[in-house]
Short mmCIF file of the C-alpha atoms (twelve columns), coordinates in Angstrom:
data_MODEL
# 
_entry.id   MODEL 
# 
loop_
_atom_site.group_PDB 
_atom_site.id 
_atom_site.type_symbol 
_atom_site.label_atom_id 
_atom_site.label_alt_id 
_atom_site.label_comp_id 
_atom_site.label_asym_id 
_atom_site.label_seq_id 
_atom_site.Cartn_x 
_atom_site.Cartn_y 
_atom_site.Cartn_z 
_atom_site.pdbx_PDB_model_num 
ATOM 1   C CA . MET A 1   31.147  -8.706  -1.307  1 
ATOM 2   C CA . ASP A 2   28.299  -9.617  1.046   1 
ATOM 3   C CA . PRO A 3   27.389  -13.298 0.368   1 
ATOM 4   C CA . ARG A 4   23.831  -12.692 1.575   1 
ATOM 5   C CA . LEU A 5   23.122  -10.248 -1.248  1 
ATOM 6   C CA . ARG A 6   23.290  -11.237 -4.905  1 
ATOM 7   C CA . PHE A 7   21.915  -8.362  -6.935  1 
ATOM 8   C CA . GLN A 8   21.196  -8.922  -10.621 1 
ATOM 9   C CA . LEU A 9   19.508  -5.783  -11.916 1 
ATOM 10  C CA . ASP A 10  18.568  -5.717  -15.589 1 
ATOM 11  C CA . ARG A 11  18.666  -2.299  -17.270 1 
ATOM 12  C CA . SER A 12  17.332  -3.704  -20.552 1 
ATOM 13  C CA . ILE A 13  13.796  -4.236  -19.216 1 
ATOM 14  C CA . PRO A 14  11.205  -1.510  -18.469 1 
ATOM 15  C CA . ILE A 15  10.965  -2.348  -14.744 1 
ATOM 16  C CA . PRO A 16  12.493  0.462   -12.615 1 
ATOM 17  C CA . LEU A 17  15.762  -0.360  -10.877 1 
ATOM 18  C CA . HIS A 18  14.405  0.521   -7.427  1 
ATOM 19  C CA . TYR A 19  11.578  -1.981  -7.974  1 
ATOM 20  C CA . GLN A 20  14.049  -4.723  -9.003  1 
ATOM 21  C CA . LEU A 21  16.222  -3.905  -5.979  1 
ATOM 22  C CA . ARG A 22  13.227  -4.081  -3.663  1 
ATOM 23  C CA . GLN A 23  12.155  -7.455  -5.077  1 
ATOM 24  C CA . GLN A 24  15.630  -8.937  -4.684  1 
ATOM 25  C CA . LEU A 25  15.972  -7.665  -1.116  1 
ATOM 26  C CA . ARG A 26  12.552  -9.153  -0.363  1 
ATOM 27  C CA . GLU A 27  13.700  -12.498 -1.791  1 
ATOM 28  C CA . ALA A 28  16.818  -12.408 0.404   1 
ATOM 29  C CA . ILE A 29  14.574  -11.957 3.458   1 
ATOM 30  C CA . GLN A 30  12.043  -14.598 2.413   1 
ATOM 31  C CA . GLU A 31  14.778  -17.136 1.607   1 
ATOM 32  C CA . GLY A 32  16.472  -16.584 4.981   1 
ATOM 33  C CA . ARG A 33  19.687  -15.069 3.642   1 
ATOM 34  C CA . LEU A 34  18.735  -11.964 5.616   1 
ATOM 35  C CA . ARG A 35  17.250  -12.884 8.984   1 
ATOM 36  C CA . PRO A 36  15.241  -10.843 11.511  1 
ATOM 37  C CA . GLY A 37  17.566  -8.450  13.316  1 
ATOM 38  C CA . ASP A 38  20.251  -8.511  10.603  1 
ATOM 39  C CA . ALA A 39  21.652  -5.109  9.693   1 
ATOM 40  C CA . LEU A 40  21.720  -4.108  6.037   1 
ATOM 41  C CA . PRO A 41  24.931  -2.649  4.649   1 
ATOM 42  C CA . ALA A 42  24.956  1.146   4.600   1 
ATOM 43  C CA . GLU A 43  23.448  2.865   1.552   1 
ATOM 44  C CA . PRO A 44  26.837  3.539   -0.132  1 
ATOM 45  C CA . GLN A 45  27.802  -0.141  0.165   1 
ATOM 46  C CA . LEU A 46  24.395  -1.304  -1.108  1 
ATOM 47  C CA . ALA A 47  24.653  1.110   -4.035  1 
ATOM 48  C CA . GLU A 48  28.091  -0.288  -4.894  1 
ATOM 49  C CA . LEU A 49  26.910  -3.910  -4.582  1 
ATOM 50  C CA . ALA A 50  23.890  -3.299  -6.826  1 
ATOM 51  C CA . GLY A 51  25.603  -0.908  -9.239  1 
ATOM 52  C CA . VAL A 52  22.997  1.834   -8.766  1 
ATOM 53  C CA . SER A 53  22.747  5.273   -7.189  1 
ATOM 54  C CA . ARG A 54  22.127  5.872   -3.496  1 
ATOM 55  C CA . ALA A 55  18.791  7.476   -4.420  1 
ATOM 56  C CA . THR A 56  17.697  4.207   -6.054  1 
ATOM 57  C CA . VAL A 57  18.761  2.243   -2.962  1 
ATOM 58  C CA . ARG A 58  16.936  4.676   -0.684  1 
ATOM 59  C CA . GLN A 59  13.700  4.390   -2.665  1 
ATOM 60  C CA . GLY A 60  13.784  0.587   -2.633  1 
ATOM 61  C CA . ILE A 61  14.463  0.498   1.109   1 
ATOM 62  C CA . GLU A 62  11.700  3.012   1.878   1 
ATOM 63  C CA . GLU A 63  9.161   0.766   0.168   1 
ATOM 64  C CA . LEU A 64  10.273  -2.253  2.230   1 
ATOM 65  C CA . VAL A 65  10.110  -0.174  5.417   1 
ATOM 66  C CA . ARG A 66  6.553   0.772   4.472   1 
ATOM 67  C CA . GLU A 67  5.716   -2.911  3.981   1 
ATOM 68  C CA . GLY A 68  7.135   -3.742  7.409   1 
ATOM 69  C CA . LEU A 69  9.953   -5.998  6.149   1 
ATOM 70  C CA . LEU A 70  12.657  -3.526  7.204   1 
ATOM 71  C CA . ARG A 71  12.886  -1.038  10.053  1 
ATOM 72  C CA . ARG A 72  15.079  2.009   10.499  1 
ATOM 73  C CA . LEU A 73  16.726  2.976   13.780  1 
ATOM 74  C CA . ARG A 74  17.884  6.570   13.700  1 
ATOM 75  C CA . GLY A 75  21.648  6.720   14.058  1 
ATOM 76  C CA . HIS A 76  22.045  2.929   13.913  1 
ATOM 77  C CA . GLY A 77  20.998  1.841   10.419  1 
ATOM 78  C CA . THR A 78  18.419  -0.347  8.702   1 
ATOM 79  C CA . PHE A 79  17.513  -3.812  9.986   1 
ATOM 80  C CA . VAL A 80  15.373  -6.759  8.943   1 
ATOM 81  C CA . ALA A 81  12.157  -6.494  10.951  1 
ATOM 82  C CA . GLU A 82  10.843  -9.213  13.210  1 
ATOM 83  C CA . PRO A 83  7.931   -11.087 11.596  1 
ATOM 84  C CA . PRO A 84  4.493   -9.984  12.807  1 
ATOM 85  C CA . PRO A 85  2.677   -12.215 15.309  1 
ATOM 86  C CA . ALA A 86  0.404   -14.887 13.894  1 
ATOM 87  C CA . PRO A 87  -3.117  -13.577 13.260  1 
ATOM 88  C CA . PRO A 88  -5.998  -14.826 15.409  1 
ATOM 89  C CA . THR A 89  -7.894  -17.844 14.138  1 
ATOM 90  C CA . GLU A 90  -10.938 -15.608 13.634  1 
ATOM 91  C CA . PRO A 91  -9.726  -12.152 12.549  1 
ATOM 92  C CA . PRO A 92  -11.937 -9.373  13.971  1 
ATOM 93  C CA . ALA A 93  -13.416 -8.266  10.659  1 
ATOM 94  C CA . SER A 94  -15.585 -5.757  12.526  1 
ATOM 95  C CA . LEU A 95  -12.439 -3.820  13.454  1 
ATOM 96  C CA . VAL A 96  -11.454 -3.247  9.819   1 
ATOM 97  C CA . LEU A 97  -15.089 -2.704  8.823   1 
ATOM 98  C CA . GLY A 98  -15.527 -0.148  11.590  1 
ATOM 99  C CA . ILE A 99  -12.473 1.789   10.429  1 
ATOM 100 C CA . LEU A 100 -13.630 1.768   6.800   1 
ATOM 101 C CA . GLN A 101 -17.117 2.888   7.798   1 
ATOM 102 C CA . GLN A 102 -15.720 5.782   9.811   1 
ATOM 103 C CA . ILE A 103 -13.662 6.887   6.815   1 
ATOM 104 C CA . ALA A 104 -16.636 6.546   4.446   1 
ATOM 105 C CA . GLN A 105 -18.839 8.704   6.685   1 
ATOM 106 C CA . GLN A 106 -16.479 11.670  6.351   1 
ATOM 107 C CA . PRO A 107 -16.724 13.996  3.320   1 
ATOM 108 C CA . ALA A 108 -13.888 13.313  0.879   1 
ATOM 109 C CA . ARG A 109 -12.097 15.861  -1.254  1 
ATOM 110 C CA . VAL A 110 -11.265 14.558  -4.732  1 
ATOM 111 C CA . GLN A 111 -7.777  15.770  -5.633  1 
ATOM 112 C CA . ARG A 112 -7.370  14.098  -9.020  1 
ATOM 113 C CA . VAL A 113 -9.106  11.781  -11.477 1 
ATOM 114 C CA . ALA A 114 -6.950  10.849  -14.459 1 
ATOM 115 C CA . ARG A 115 -6.121  8.036   -16.850 1 
ATOM 116 C CA . GLN A 116 -2.519  6.866   -16.560 1 
ATOM 117 C CA . VAL A 117 -0.144  3.910   -16.656 1 
ATOM 118 C CA . PRO A 118 0.004   2.796   -12.998 1 
ATOM 119 C CA . PRO A 119 3.181   2.159   -10.958 1 
ATOM 120 C CA . PRO A 120 4.766   -1.297  -11.428 1 
ATOM 121 C CA . ASP A 121 3.445   -2.727  -8.151  1 
ATOM 122 C CA . VAL A 122 -0.120  -1.613  -8.960  1 
ATOM 123 C CA . ARG A 123 0.201   -2.927  -12.517 1 
ATOM 124 C CA . ALA A 124 1.356   -6.282  -11.157 1 
ATOM 125 C CA . GLY A 125 -1.441  -6.329  -8.579  1 
ATOM 126 C CA . LEU A 126 -4.070  -5.722  -11.260 1 
ATOM 127 C CA . GLY A 127 -2.459  -8.165  -13.697 1 
ATOM 128 C CA . LEU A 128 -2.073  -5.519  -16.417 1 
ATOM 129 C CA . GLY A 129 0.297   -5.341  -19.363 1 
ATOM 130 C CA . GLU A 130 3.201   -2.913  -19.532 1 
ATOM 131 C CA . ASN A 131 1.383   0.005   -21.196 1 
ATOM 132 C CA . GLU A 132 -2.182  -0.639  -20.044 1 
ATOM 133 C CA . GLU A 133 -3.826  2.330   -18.379 1 
ATOM 134 C CA . VAL A 134 -6.188  2.675   -15.433 1 
ATOM 135 C CA . VAL A 135 -8.222  5.499   -13.975 1 
ATOM 136 C CA . GLU A 136 -6.540  6.787   -10.807 1 
ATOM 137 C CA . ILE A 137 -8.597  8.607   -8.178  1 
ATOM 138 C CA . VAL A 138 -6.812  10.504  -5.409  1 
ATOM 139 C CA . ARG A 139 -8.931  11.577  -2.426  1 
ATOM 140 C CA . THR A 140 -8.193  13.131  0.958   1 
ATOM 141 C CA . TRP A 141 -10.027 13.536  4.251   1 
ATOM 142 C CA . SER A 142 -9.086  16.360  6.603   1 
ATOM 143 C CA . GLN A 143 -9.265  17.151  10.299  1 
ATOM 144 C CA . ALA A 144 -9.017  20.580  11.912  1 
ATOM 145 C CA . ASP A 145 -5.200  20.422  11.930  1 
ATOM 146 C CA . GLY A 146 -4.816  19.309  8.307   1 
ATOM 147 C CA . PRO A 147 -5.254  16.329  5.971   1 
ATOM 148 C CA . ALA A 148 -5.403  13.034  7.872   1 
ATOM 149 C CA . ILE A 149 -6.226  10.407  5.230   1 
ATOM 150 C CA . LEU A 150 -4.987  9.933   1.669   1 
ATOM 151 C CA . GLU A 151 -6.545  7.385   -0.670  1 
ATOM 152 C CA . ARG A 152 -5.405  6.224   -4.099  1 
ATOM 153 C CA . VAL A 153 -7.925  4.183   -6.084  1 
ATOM 154 C CA . TYR A 154 -6.991  2.350   -9.308  1 
ATOM 155 C CA . VAL A 155 -9.800  1.208   -11.608 1 
ATOM 156 C CA . PRO A 156 -9.118  -0.597  -14.922 1 
ATOM 157 C CA . GLY A 157 -11.472 -0.793  -17.889 1 
ATOM 158 C CA . VAL A 158 -13.563 2.344   -17.276 1 
ATOM 159 C CA . GLU A 159 -13.931 5.837   -18.746 1 
ATOM 160 C CA . VAL A 160 -12.576 8.874   -16.912 1 
ATOM 161 C CA . ALA A 161 -15.532 11.206  -17.469 1 
ATOM 162 C CA . ASP A 162 -18.157 8.927   -15.928 1 
ATOM 163 C CA . ILE A 163 -15.923 7.841   -13.051 1 
ATOM 164 C CA . ALA A 164 -15.045 11.472  -12.242 1 
ATOM 165 C CA . GLN A 165 -18.703 12.230  -11.546 1 
ATOM 166 C CA . ALA A 166 -18.858 9.393   -9.006  1 
ATOM 167 C CA . ALA A 167 -15.379 9.724   -7.491  1 
ATOM 168 C CA . ALA A 168 -16.347 11.409  -4.217  1 
ATOM 169 C CA . GLU A 169 -18.493 8.600   -2.803  1 
ATOM 170 C CA . ASP A 170 -17.964 4.830   -2.779  1 
ATOM 171 C CA . ARG A 171 -21.522 3.742   -3.494  1 
ATOM 172 C CA . ALA A 172 -21.739 5.904   -6.608  1 
ATOM 173 C CA . LEU A 173 -18.251 4.782   -7.642  1 
ATOM 174 C CA . TYR A 174 -19.094 1.084   -7.378  1 
ATOM 175 C CA . GLU A 175 -22.390 1.565   -9.207  1 
ATOM 176 C CA . GLN A 176 -20.491 3.272   -12.023 1 
ATOM 177 C CA . ILE A 177 -17.915 0.454   -12.174 1 
ATOM 178 C CA . GLU A 178 -20.710 -2.127  -12.368 1 
ATOM 179 C CA . ARG A 179 -22.468 -0.159  -15.096 1 
ATOM 180 C CA . GLN A 180 -19.382 0.364   -17.246 1 
ATOM 181 C CA . ARG A 181 -17.923 -3.116  -16.799 1 
ATOM 182 C CA . GLY A 182 -21.259 -4.958  -16.959 1 
ATOM 183 C CA . VAL A 183 -20.469 -6.843  -13.737 1 
ATOM 184 C CA . ARG A 184 -21.794 -7.217  -10.201 1 
ATOM 185 C CA . ILE A 185 -19.347 -6.563  -7.359  1 
ATOM 186 C CA . THR A 186 -19.373 -9.507  -4.961  1 
ATOM 187 C CA . ARG A 187 -16.632 -8.977  -2.365  1 
ATOM 188 C CA . ALA A 188 -13.575 -7.014  -1.262  1 
ATOM 189 C CA . ASP A 189 -10.445 -8.431  0.379   1 
ATOM 190 C CA . THR A 190 -9.011  -5.913  2.845   1 
ATOM 191 C CA . VAL A 191 -5.699  -5.815  4.729   1 
ATOM 192 C CA . LEU A 192 -4.928  -3.333  7.513   1 
ATOM 193 C CA . ARG A 193 -1.272  -2.850  8.442   1 
ATOM 194 C CA . ALA A 194 0.867   -0.398  10.373  1 
ATOM 195 C CA . CYS A 195 3.414   1.468   8.260   1 
ATOM 196 C CA . VAL A 196 5.830   4.360   8.053   1 
ATOM 197 C CA . LEU A 197 4.446   6.856   5.556   1 
ATOM 198 C CA . THR A 198 6.529   7.209   2.403   1 
ATOM 199 C CA . VAL A 199 7.887   10.610  1.441   1 
ATOM 200 C CA . ASP A 200 5.265   11.311  -1.239  1 
ATOM 201 C CA . VAL A 201 2.369   10.247  1.008   1 
ATOM 202 C CA . ALA A 202 3.761   12.296  3.908   1 
ATOM 203 C CA . GLU A 203 4.044   15.358  1.664   1 
ATOM 204 C CA . GLN A 204 0.396   15.103  0.623   1 
ATOM 205 C CA . LEU A 205 -0.669  14.651  4.252   1 
ATOM 206 C CA . GLN A 206 1.638   17.517  5.292   1 
ATOM 207 C CA . VAL A 207 3.471   15.499  7.949   1 
ATOM 208 C CA . ALA A 208 7.108   14.508  8.502   1 
ATOM 209 C CA . GLY A 209 8.538   11.810  6.246   1 
ATOM 210 C CA . ASP A 210 9.080   9.306   9.078   1 
ATOM 211 C CA . THR A 211 5.540   9.613   10.473  1 
ATOM 212 C CA . THR A 212 3.878   6.345   11.457  1 
ATOM 213 C CA . GLY A 213 0.414   5.490   10.242  1 
ATOM 214 C CA . PHE A 214 -1.857  2.810   8.854   1 
ATOM 215 C CA . GLN A 215 -2.292  1.461   5.357   1 
ATOM 216 C CA . VAL A 216 -5.533  -0.192  4.287   1 
ATOM 217 C CA . GLU A 217 -5.261  -2.195  1.067   1 
ATOM 218 C CA . ARG A 218 -8.512  -3.189  -0.618  1 
ATOM 219 C CA . ARG A 219 -8.983  -5.481  -3.623  1 
ATOM 220 C CA . THR A 220 -12.536 -5.407  -4.945  1 
ATOM 221 C CA . TYR A 221 -13.880 -8.292  -7.039  1 
ATOM 222 C CA . ALA A 222 -16.777 -9.142  -9.307  1 
ATOM 223 C CA . ASP A 223 -16.726 -12.913 -8.776  1 
ATOM 224 C CA . ASP A 224 -13.080 -13.723 -9.637  1 
ATOM 225 C CA . THR A 225 -12.387 -10.540 -11.628 1 
ATOM 226 C CA . LEU A 226 -10.420 -7.815  -9.844  1 
ATOM 227 C CA . VAL A 227 -12.164 -4.519  -10.654 1 
ATOM 228 C CA . GLU A 228 -10.488 -2.120  -8.215  1 
ATOM 229 C CA . LEU A 229 -7.295  -1.794  -6.178  1 
ATOM 230 C CA . ARG A 230 -7.004  0.934   -3.571  1 
ATOM 231 C CA . TYR A 231 -4.568  2.060   -0.902  1 
ATOM 232 C CA . THR A 232 -5.733  4.208   2.011   1 
ATOM 233 C CA . TYR A 233 -3.080  5.891   4.168   1 
ATOM 234 C CA . VAL A 234 -3.906  7.283   7.609   1 
ATOM 235 C CA . ALA A 235 -1.665  9.667   9.565   1 
ATOM 236 C CA . SER A 236 -2.228  8.145   13.004  1 
ATOM 237 C CA . ALA A 237 -1.221  11.328  14.843  1 
ATOM 238 C CA . ARG A 238 -4.190  13.130  13.286  1 
ATOM 239 C CA . TYR A 239 -6.902  10.499  13.256  1 
ATOM 240 C CA . ASN A 240 -8.255  8.258   16.019  1 
ATOM 241 C CA . PHE A 241 -10.615 5.359   15.352  1 
ATOM 242 C CA . HIS A 242 -13.323 4.288   17.780  1 
ATOM 243 C CA . VAL A 243 -14.556 0.705   17.438  1 
ATOM 244 C CA . THR A 244 -16.775 -1.114  19.953  1 
ATOM 245 C CA . LEU A 245 -16.081 -4.838  20.431  1 
ATOM 246 C CA . SER A 246 -18.768 -7.250  21.597  1 
ATOM 247 C CA . ARG A 247 -18.247 -9.749  24.434  1 
ATOM 248 C CA . SER A 248 -17.720 -12.596 21.945  1 
ATOM 249 C CA . GLN A 249 -15.013 -10.594 20.183  1 
ATOM 250 C CA . LEU A 250 -13.321 -9.758  23.498  1 
ATOM 251 C CA . LEU A 251 -13.251 -13.455 24.450  1 
ATOM 252 C CA . MET A 252 -12.117 -14.606 21.018  1 
ATOM 253 C CA . THR A 253 -9.784  -17.611 21.200  1 
ATOM 254 C CA . ARG A 254 -6.305  -16.972 19.837  1 
ATOM 255 C CA . THR A 255 -3.597  -19.465 18.934  1 
# 
């Protein structure tokens, strides 16, 4: 028994076991029971400790690798990642904005628009109940050598038919959200992070499962009401961003 890991997975609740496993591993890292550089037990040992299948363990670990809390070294195992460096006192918002603008200027291909119950992490992010549905929009952007960007957009409280007509372009999409919800969009909080693409994202982008990339998470608000949650995944080997920094941004003070 590894004293650092105390799994208590509850099969009587509707939360998937891999999600519970991921949350409890995250807690072990945040509480310091697992420290940067620590090796996780091998998948068979983790499966035995948690009382689940190796596939469940693998899925939970993949999600933490994507978040940057764990890292895999081929042939050596899975380790707790070093924490990222502290952000600058004035984050270069123009960098993220420049990336988003470059994406928006490219023609998107809408792969799917459908009403569905979202995954547990999306449901939690939107503050929805267990069986509440959202409209999911899946879009891709391609380069000459294949799809380079995958985007999943989750919008609660709207009708599929009207959203489908506006799904290809952000301005039309936001106008439709405002019209249907009777709100005015005021801001979007955006996080850009490096990641290893998950298996399902890699399949849709037609790249290897351990390909590195970027994830852009956007939460769009009308005042304090969250009206949209989206995840944009970029296969870095297929897409290069060009952003020009001003002198003041180059000389930005960092702590």
